[in-house]
Short mmCIF file of C-alpha atoms in Angstrom, two decimals:
data_model
loop_
_atom_site.label_atom_id
_atom_site.label_comp_id
_atom_site.label_asym_id
_atom_site.label_seq_id
_atom_site.Cartn_x
_atom_site.Cartn_y
_atom_site.Cartn_z
CA MET A 1 -31.17 -13.99 24.66
CA PRO A 2 -29.16 -11.44 22.65
CA ASN A 3 -31.16 -9.26 20.31
CA ASN A 4 -29.78 -10.35 16.94
CA THR A 5 -31.45 -11.71 13.86
CA THR A 6 -28.69 -13.48 11.98
CA GLY A 7 -29.25 -16.83 13.60
CA THR A 8 -26.40 -16.36 16.04
CA ARG A 9 -28.42 -17.37 19.11
CA GLU A 10 -26.44 -17.93 22.32
CA THR A 11 -27.24 -19.96 25.40
CA ASP A 12 -23.62 -20.14 26.69
CA GLN A 13 -24.27 -22.76 29.37
CA GLY A 14 -20.77 -22.15 30.79
CA ALA A 15 -21.60 -18.61 31.85
CA THR A 16 -22.65 -18.02 35.42
CA LYS A 17 -26.01 -16.52 36.24
CA VAL A 18 -24.45 -13.27 37.34
CA ARG A 19 -22.33 -12.87 34.22
CA GLY A 20 -25.19 -13.95 31.99
CA SER A 21 -27.20 -11.06 33.35
CA ASP A 22 -24.56 -8.51 32.35
CA PHE A 23 -25.77 -8.44 28.77
CA ALA A 24 -29.43 -8.36 29.85
CA ARG A 25 -28.80 -5.18 31.86
CA LEU A 26 -26.97 -3.57 28.96
CA SER A 27 -29.68 -4.59 26.58
CA ARG A 28 -32.34 -2.91 28.73
CA ARG A 29 -30.35 0.35 28.64
CA ILE A 30 -30.07 0.12 24.86
CA GLN A 31 -33.80 -0.63 24.51
CA ASP A 32 -34.72 2.23 26.87
CA ALA A 33 -32.65 4.58 24.67
CA GLY A 34 -34.73 3.52 21.64
CA LEU A 35 -31.68 2.39 19.71
CA MET A 36 -33.21 -0.88 18.42
CA GLU A 37 -36.00 0.97 16.63
CA ARG A 38 -36.08 0.93 12.81
CA THR A 39 -34.82 3.89 10.80
CA PRO A 40 -36.86 3.72 7.55
CA VAL A 41 -36.13 7.32 6.44
CA TYR A 42 -32.40 6.85 6.87
CA PHE A 43 -32.32 3.64 4.87
CA ALA A 44 -34.66 5.00 2.20
CA VAL A 45 -32.18 7.86 1.63
CA ARG A 46 -29.10 5.67 1.94
CA LEU A 47 -30.28 2.96 -0.43
CA SER A 48 -31.52 5.52 -2.94
CA LEU A 49 -28.15 7.31 -2.99
CA ILE A 50 -26.24 4.02 -3.36
CA ALA A 51 -28.60 2.89 -6.11
CA LEU A 52 -28.07 6.19 -7.94
CA ALA A 53 -24.28 5.81 -7.56
CA PHE A 54 -24.46 2.25 -8.87
CA VAL A 55 -26.53 3.16 -11.89
CA GLY A 56 -24.59 6.38 -12.41
CA SER A 57 -21.23 4.53 -12.53
CA TRP A 58 -22.54 2.26 -15.26
CA VAL A 59 -24.02 5.21 -17.17
CA ALA A 60 -20.64 6.92 -16.99
CA PHE A 61 -19.01 3.72 -18.17
CA PHE A 62 -21.12 3.59 -21.33
CA LEU A 63 -20.85 7.36 -21.97
CA ILE A 64 -17.06 7.39 -21.71
CA GLY A 65 -16.82 4.40 -24.03
CA ASN A 66 -13.60 2.99 -25.40
CA SER A 67 -11.03 5.00 -23.46
CA TRP A 68 -8.30 4.63 -20.87
CA TRP A 69 -10.24 7.15 -18.79
CA GLN A 70 -12.30 4.12 -17.78
CA ILE A 71 -9.65 3.42 -15.18
CA VAL A 72 -11.16 6.36 -13.24
CA THR A 73 -14.60 4.69 -13.63
CA ALA A 74 -13.12 1.45 -12.33
CA VAL A 75 -11.86 3.17 -9.18
CA ALA A 76 -15.27 4.79 -8.56
CA MET A 77 -17.07 1.56 -9.24
CA ALA A 78 -14.89 -0.30 -6.74
CA ALA A 79 -16.03 2.11 -4.03
CA VAL A 80 -19.67 1.76 -5.13
CA PHE A 81 -19.43 -2.06 -5.08
CA GLY A 82 -18.04 -1.84 -1.55
CA GLN A 83 -21.04 0.27 -0.46
CA VAL A 84 -23.39 -2.26 -2.06
CA GLY A 85 -21.60 -4.94 -0.12
CA LEU A 86 -22.31 -3.04 3.08
CA VAL A 87 -25.99 -2.92 2.17
CA SER A 88 -25.91 -6.73 1.78
CA HIS A 89 -24.44 -6.90 5.27
CA GLU A 90 -27.20 -4.69 6.69
CA LEU A 91 -29.85 -6.83 4.97
CA ALA A 92 -28.30 -10.01 6.36
CA HIS A 93 -28.69 -8.62 9.87
CA ARG A 94 -32.23 -7.43 9.15
CA GLN A 95 -31.35 -3.89 10.00
CA ILE A 96 -33.46 -2.57 7.13
CA PHE A 97 -36.57 -4.78 7.02
CA ASN A 98 -38.29 -6.73 9.77
CA GLY A 99 -39.13 -9.78 7.70
CA ARG A 100 -36.63 -12.53 6.92
CA ARG A 101 -38.06 -13.32 3.50
CA LEU A 102 -38.02 -9.74 2.30
CA SER A 103 -34.47 -9.21 3.65
CA GLU A 104 -33.21 -12.34 1.94
CA ALA A 105 -34.99 -11.57 -1.34
CA VAL A 106 -33.56 -8.07 -1.56
CA GLY A 107 -30.21 -9.35 -0.29
CA ARG A 108 -29.95 -11.86 -3.13
CA VAL A 109 -30.75 -9.23 -5.73
CA VAL A 110 -28.27 -6.73 -4.22
CA GLY A 111 -25.54 -9.29 -3.54
CA ASN A 112 -25.77 -11.93 -6.26
CA LEU A 113 -27.00 -9.82 -9.16
CA GLY A 114 -25.50 -6.50 -8.10
CA ILE A 115 -21.92 -7.37 -7.21
CA GLY A 116 -21.54 -11.15 -7.74
CA LEU A 117 -21.54 -12.03 -4.06
CA GLY A 118 -23.41 -15.21 -3.11
CA TYR A 119 -25.76 -13.89 -0.43
CA GLY A 120 -26.77 -17.22 1.06
CA TRP A 121 -23.20 -18.52 1.22
CA TRP A 122 -21.87 -15.30 2.74
CA GLN A 123 -24.76 -15.03 5.23
CA ASP A 124 -24.16 -18.53 6.54
CA LYS A 125 -20.44 -17.83 6.90
CA HIS A 126 -21.02 -14.49 8.58
CA THR A 127 -23.57 -15.94 11.01
CA ARG A 128 -21.02 -18.49 12.20
CA HIS A 129 -18.53 -15.70 12.68
CA HIS A 130 -20.96 -13.70 14.82
CA ALA A 131 -21.73 -16.72 16.95
CA ASN A 132 -18.06 -17.32 17.81
CA PRO A 133 -15.87 -14.38 16.84
CA ASN A 134 -12.15 -15.11 16.73
CA HIS A 135 -12.70 -18.71 17.89
CA GLU A 136 -10.12 -20.87 16.17
CA GLU A 137 -12.44 -23.88 16.08
CA HIS A 138 -15.70 -22.21 15.06
CA ASP A 139 -15.09 -18.86 13.36
CA PRO A 140 -14.59 -19.37 9.58
CA ASP A 141 -12.85 -15.97 9.39
CA VAL A 142 -9.84 -17.33 11.36
CA ASN A 143 -9.53 -20.65 9.55
CA PRO A 144 -5.87 -21.17 8.59
CA ASP A 145 -6.73 -21.76 4.94
CA LEU A 146 -4.44 -19.03 3.60
CA PHE A 147 -2.92 -17.23 6.59
CA VAL A 148 -2.38 -18.27 10.21
CA TRP A 149 -3.98 -16.21 12.96
CA SER A 150 -2.16 -17.55 16.02
CA GLU A 151 1.16 -19.13 16.84
CA ASP A 152 -0.58 -22.41 17.58
CA GLN A 153 -1.99 -22.42 14.04
CA ALA A 154 1.44 -21.59 12.69
CA ARG A 155 3.03 -24.56 14.44
CA LYS A 156 0.50 -26.91 12.84
CA ALA A 157 0.46 -25.24 9.42
CA ARG A 158 1.34 -27.09 6.24
CA GLY A 159 1.05 -26.30 2.60
CA ILE A 160 -0.06 -22.80 1.49
CA PRO A 161 -0.62 -21.35 5.02
CA ALA A 162 2.86 -22.49 6.01
CA PHE A 163 4.35 -20.94 2.85
CA LEU A 164 2.50 -17.63 3.04
CA GLY A 165 2.41 -17.40 6.85
CA ARG A 166 6.14 -16.72 7.15
CA TYR A 167 5.72 -13.23 5.71
CA GLN A 168 1.96 -12.83 5.83
CA ALA A 169 2.15 -9.35 7.33
CA PHE A 170 3.82 -8.13 4.14
CA LEU A 171 1.55 -10.18 1.85
CA PHE A 172 -1.77 -9.30 3.42
CA TYR A 173 -2.57 -6.10 1.55
CA PRO A 174 -1.22 -7.23 -1.82
CA LEU A 175 -3.33 -10.37 -1.57
CA LEU A 176 -6.39 -8.28 -0.77
CA LEU A 177 -6.29 -7.34 -4.47
CA LEU A 178 -7.55 -10.88 -5.05
CA GLU A 179 -10.29 -10.76 -2.41
CA GLY A 180 -13.00 -9.76 -4.90
CA LEU A 181 -12.11 -12.77 -7.06
CA ASN A 182 -12.00 -14.97 -3.94
CA LEU A 183 -15.57 -13.93 -3.04
CA HIS A 184 -16.77 -14.70 -6.54
CA VAL A 185 -15.09 -18.14 -6.46
CA GLY A 186 -16.47 -18.93 -3.00
CA SER A 187 -19.97 -17.88 -4.15
CA VAL A 188 -19.84 -20.19 -7.18
CA ARG A 189 -18.37 -23.11 -5.23
CA ALA A 190 -21.20 -22.86 -2.70
CA LEU A 191 -23.71 -23.58 -5.47
CA PHE A 192 -22.42 -27.16 -5.56
CA LYS A 193 -23.01 -27.75 -1.85
CA PRO A 194 -26.40 -29.30 -0.89
CA SER A 195 -26.44 -27.20 2.30
CA THR A 196 -26.70 -23.97 0.26
CA LYS A 197 -30.28 -22.71 0.20
CA GLN A 198 -32.01 -21.55 -2.98
CA ARG A 199 -29.18 -22.81 -5.12
CA VAL A 200 -31.00 -22.42 -8.43
CA LEU A 201 -32.08 -18.88 -7.70
CA GLU A 202 -28.66 -17.88 -6.37
CA GLY A 203 -26.98 -19.47 -9.36
CA ALA A 204 -29.27 -17.72 -11.84
CA LEU A 205 -28.64 -14.33 -10.23
CA LEU A 206 -24.88 -14.88 -10.08
CA ALA A 207 -24.86 -15.93 -13.74
CA GLY A 208 -26.85 -12.78 -14.56
CA HIS A 209 -24.26 -10.63 -12.83
CA PHE A 210 -21.29 -12.20 -14.60
CA VAL A 211 -22.98 -12.10 -18.03
CA LEU A 212 -23.99 -8.44 -17.67
CA TYR A 213 -20.72 -7.31 -16.04
CA LEU A 214 -18.37 -9.08 -18.42
CA GLY A 215 -20.59 -8.52 -21.43
CA ALA A 216 -20.65 -4.75 -20.91
CA ILE A 217 -16.91 -4.60 -20.52
CA ILE A 218 -16.19 -6.77 -23.55
CA ILE A 219 -18.59 -4.79 -25.75
CA VAL A 220 -17.33 -1.34 -24.77
CA LEU A 221 -13.57 -1.79 -24.23
CA ASP A 222 -10.65 -3.10 -26.19
CA PRO A 223 -9.17 -6.36 -24.82
CA LEU A 224 -6.24 -4.69 -23.02
CA GLN A 225 -8.49 -1.97 -21.58
CA ALA A 226 -11.00 -4.62 -20.50
CA VAL A 227 -8.31 -6.54 -18.60
CA ALA A 228 -7.04 -3.36 -16.96
CA PHE A 229 -10.53 -2.27 -16.00
CA ILE A 230 -11.40 -5.60 -14.37
CA ALA A 231 -8.04 -5.76 -12.57
CA VAL A 232 -8.40 -2.25 -11.11
CA GLN A 233 -12.11 -2.49 -10.30
CA GLN A 234 -12.07 -5.91 -8.74
CA GLY A 235 -8.66 -5.38 -7.09
CA LEU A 236 -9.66 -2.16 -5.37
CA PHE A 237 -13.03 -3.63 -4.46
CA GLY A 238 -11.18 -6.40 -2.57
CA VAL A 239 -8.87 -3.89 -0.86
CA TYR A 240 -11.81 -1.76 0.18
CA LEU A 241 -13.63 -4.73 1.72
CA GLY A 242 -10.46 -5.79 3.48
CA CYS A 243 -9.97 -2.34 4.95
CA ILE A 244 -13.54 -2.47 6.25
CA PHE A 245 -13.35 -5.85 7.90
CA ALA A 246 -9.69 -6.49 8.80
CA PRO A 247 -9.46 -3.92 11.65
CA ASN A 248 -12.51 -5.37 13.40
CA HIS A 249 -10.99 -8.48 14.92
CA LYS A 250 -7.46 -9.16 13.60
CA GLY A 251 -4.99 -8.78 16.40
CA MET A 252 -7.61 -9.13 19.11
CA PRO A 253 -7.62 -12.17 21.45
CA THR A 254 -8.51 -15.52 19.89
CA LEU A 255 -10.33 -18.29 21.65
CA LYS A 256 -9.34 -21.93 21.45
CA LYS A 257 -11.14 -25.24 21.97
CA GLY A 258 -12.58 -25.50 25.47
CA GLU A 259 -12.39 -21.79 26.18
CA LYS A 260 -15.75 -20.21 26.90
CA LEU A 261 -16.93 -16.75 27.73
CA ASP A 262 -20.39 -15.34 28.31
CA PHE A 263 -22.01 -13.59 25.36
CA LEU A 264 -21.04 -10.02 26.32
CA ARG A 265 -17.39 -10.76 27.04
CA LYS A 266 -17.03 -12.98 23.98
CA GLN A 267 -18.21 -10.18 21.70
CA VAL A 268 -16.44 -7.25 23.42
CA LEU A 269 -13.08 -8.77 24.12
CA THR A 270 -12.56 -10.11 20.56
CA SER A 271 -13.62 -6.90 18.82
CA ARG A 272 -11.96 -3.57 18.13
CA ASN A 273 -13.58 -0.18 17.48
CA VAL A 274 -12.11 2.35 15.07
CA ARG A 275 -12.33 6.00 15.98
CA GLY A 276 -13.20 8.54 13.32
CA GLY A 277 -15.67 11.14 12.17
CA GLY A 278 -18.50 11.16 9.67
CA PHE A 279 -16.34 10.07 6.75
CA THR A 280 -15.08 7.01 8.67
CA ASP A 281 -18.68 6.10 9.57
CA LEU A 282 -19.68 6.40 5.91
CA ALA A 283 -16.71 4.56 4.43
CA LEU A 284 -16.84 1.72 6.93
CA GLY A 285 -20.64 1.51 7.00
CA GLY A 286 -20.74 1.87 10.79
CA LEU A 287 -18.64 -1.26 11.25
CA ASN A 288 -16.04 0.92 12.92
CA TYR A 289 -18.39 0.46 15.90
CA GLN A 290 -17.65 -3.23 15.81
CA ILE A 291 -18.18 -3.88 19.51
CA GLU A 292 -21.70 -2.40 19.43
CA HIS A 293 -22.48 -4.18 16.17
CA HIS A 294 -21.47 -7.57 17.59
CA LEU A 295 -23.48 -7.02 20.73
CA PHE A 296 -26.53 -5.84 18.78
CA PRO A 297 -26.26 -7.06 15.15
CA SER A 298 -29.81 -6.01 14.20
CA MET A 299 -29.30 -2.45 15.50
CA PRO A 300 -29.68 -0.06 12.53
CA SER A 301 -26.19 1.20 11.58
CA PRO A 302 -26.96 4.90 12.24
CA HIS A 303 -27.69 4.06 15.91
CA LEU A 304 -24.32 2.40 16.54
CA ALA A 305 -22.57 5.71 17.25
CA LYS A 306 -25.25 6.60 19.78
CA ALA A 307 -24.91 3.17 21.44
CA GLN A 308 -21.17 3.49 21.80
CA PRO A 309 -20.99 5.70 24.94
CA ILE A 310 -23.63 3.52 26.63
CA VAL A 311 -21.71 0.32 25.89
CA ARG A 312 -18.31 1.85 26.70
CA ASP A 313 -19.44 3.21 30.05
CA TYR A 314 -21.17 -0.04 30.92
CA CYS A 315 -18.02 -2.02 30.17
CA ALA A 316 -16.05 0.28 32.43
CA GLU A 317 -18.73 -0.18 35.09
CA ILE A 318 -18.44 -3.99 35.08
CA GLY A 319 -14.67 -4.08 34.48
CA VAL A 320 -14.57 -5.40 30.90
CA SER A 321 -11.82 -4.14 28.63
CA TYR A 322 -13.17 -2.05 25.74
CA HIS A 323 -10.66 -1.38 22.95
CA GLU A 324 -10.83 1.40 20.41
CA THR A 325 -8.16 3.09 18.38
CA GLY A 326 -7.62 5.17 15.23
CA PHE A 327 -7.89 3.81 11.73
CA VAL A 328 -4.17 3.63 10.95
CA ARG A 329 -3.37 2.26 14.41
CA SER A 330 -6.02 -0.48 13.99
CA HIS A 331 -4.25 -1.69 10.89
CA VAL A 332 -0.85 -1.49 12.56
CA GLU A 333 -2.15 -3.64 15.43
CA ALA A 334 -3.61 -6.18 13.03
CA ILE A 335 -0.45 -6.45 10.90
CA THR A 336 1.81 -6.58 13.96
CA HIS A 337 -0.27 -9.47 15.29
CA MET A 338 -0.07 -11.27 11.95
CA HIS A 339 3.70 -10.95 11.90
CA LYS A 340 3.94 -12.32 15.44
CA ALA A 341 1.60 -15.19 14.62
CA GLY A 342 3.91 -16.25 11.76
CA ALA A 343 7.01 -16.37 14.00
CA PRO A 344 7.02 -20.18 14.42
CA LEU A 345 7.04 -20.56 10.65
CA ARG A 346 9.99 -18.23 10.26
CA ALA A 347 11.82 -20.23 12.97
CA ARG A 348 11.39 -23.54 11.11
CA THR A 349 14.30 -25.14 9.40
CA PRO A 350 14.03 -25.51 5.62
CA ALA A 351 13.12 -29.18 6.13
CA GLY A 352 10.47 -28.27 8.76
#
């Protein structure tokens, strides 16, 4: 059983006994290296710094007051919101606290109240992604609701995906400017679904965020400045999140109905690592080690870099392709794939 705590438990009955043991052997090496152990000091420092940045950005906002210099504040706050989103991600995987209740309680405060992200809704969506990454039938992140992620999806596409999919490679980054709004809308819509847990609490925290966020902006800024501030802050927040998550799987192999892989291969072959130094690790929250994160979701993020050589060498040992590239190249690969996936739509006749 893979060591993860997001609910993405795997049995993978289609895997052979030999292949099923590949992950077990890797897991023992990771455990022996002590990389699944908690890092309370690291997270105490990290969360304190992010909390200070969050509070500090709002203090700066009120001190600057009614001024077009608030655009600078909006840019900084977009980066801070992105870091808070990464904390929500770490809480969802229980990298910070052992207990589920404490992780979810803090996650709802950080996500819902802090940045207007419905924690319960996002956690459920992200858990399904981890269980079946890049699977066209089961991964919500490759649903053809806006873009198409394979040529098969393109051939079946109608409506908005068919319209946008023709030139989706050129539209992807501009539309990321709306990703912050999209997350807010998805969070609110989830409140009306009976399957959403703690709907009253989540709704109250979301309402608190929107009232405080919009109230502060309306009180301090003129109407035109307020619109500009929200557009810049929320737009760059969406772009930042997109630049964190898009390189991880876009352009990697997708799985279709009936296709099965054992746990290790399913996670490794559909994921891409992004090379970089300390700044990359900080900006991407360790998710540039996407392969290691997918294999061990509850591994504390500072241990992912230490796990990488172990995982990479093990994949070479058992003959499993392990893909890593630079930051710019990762985006080129993703966009190139998106353009290729939209080819059937560009080949359609106007009536098609």
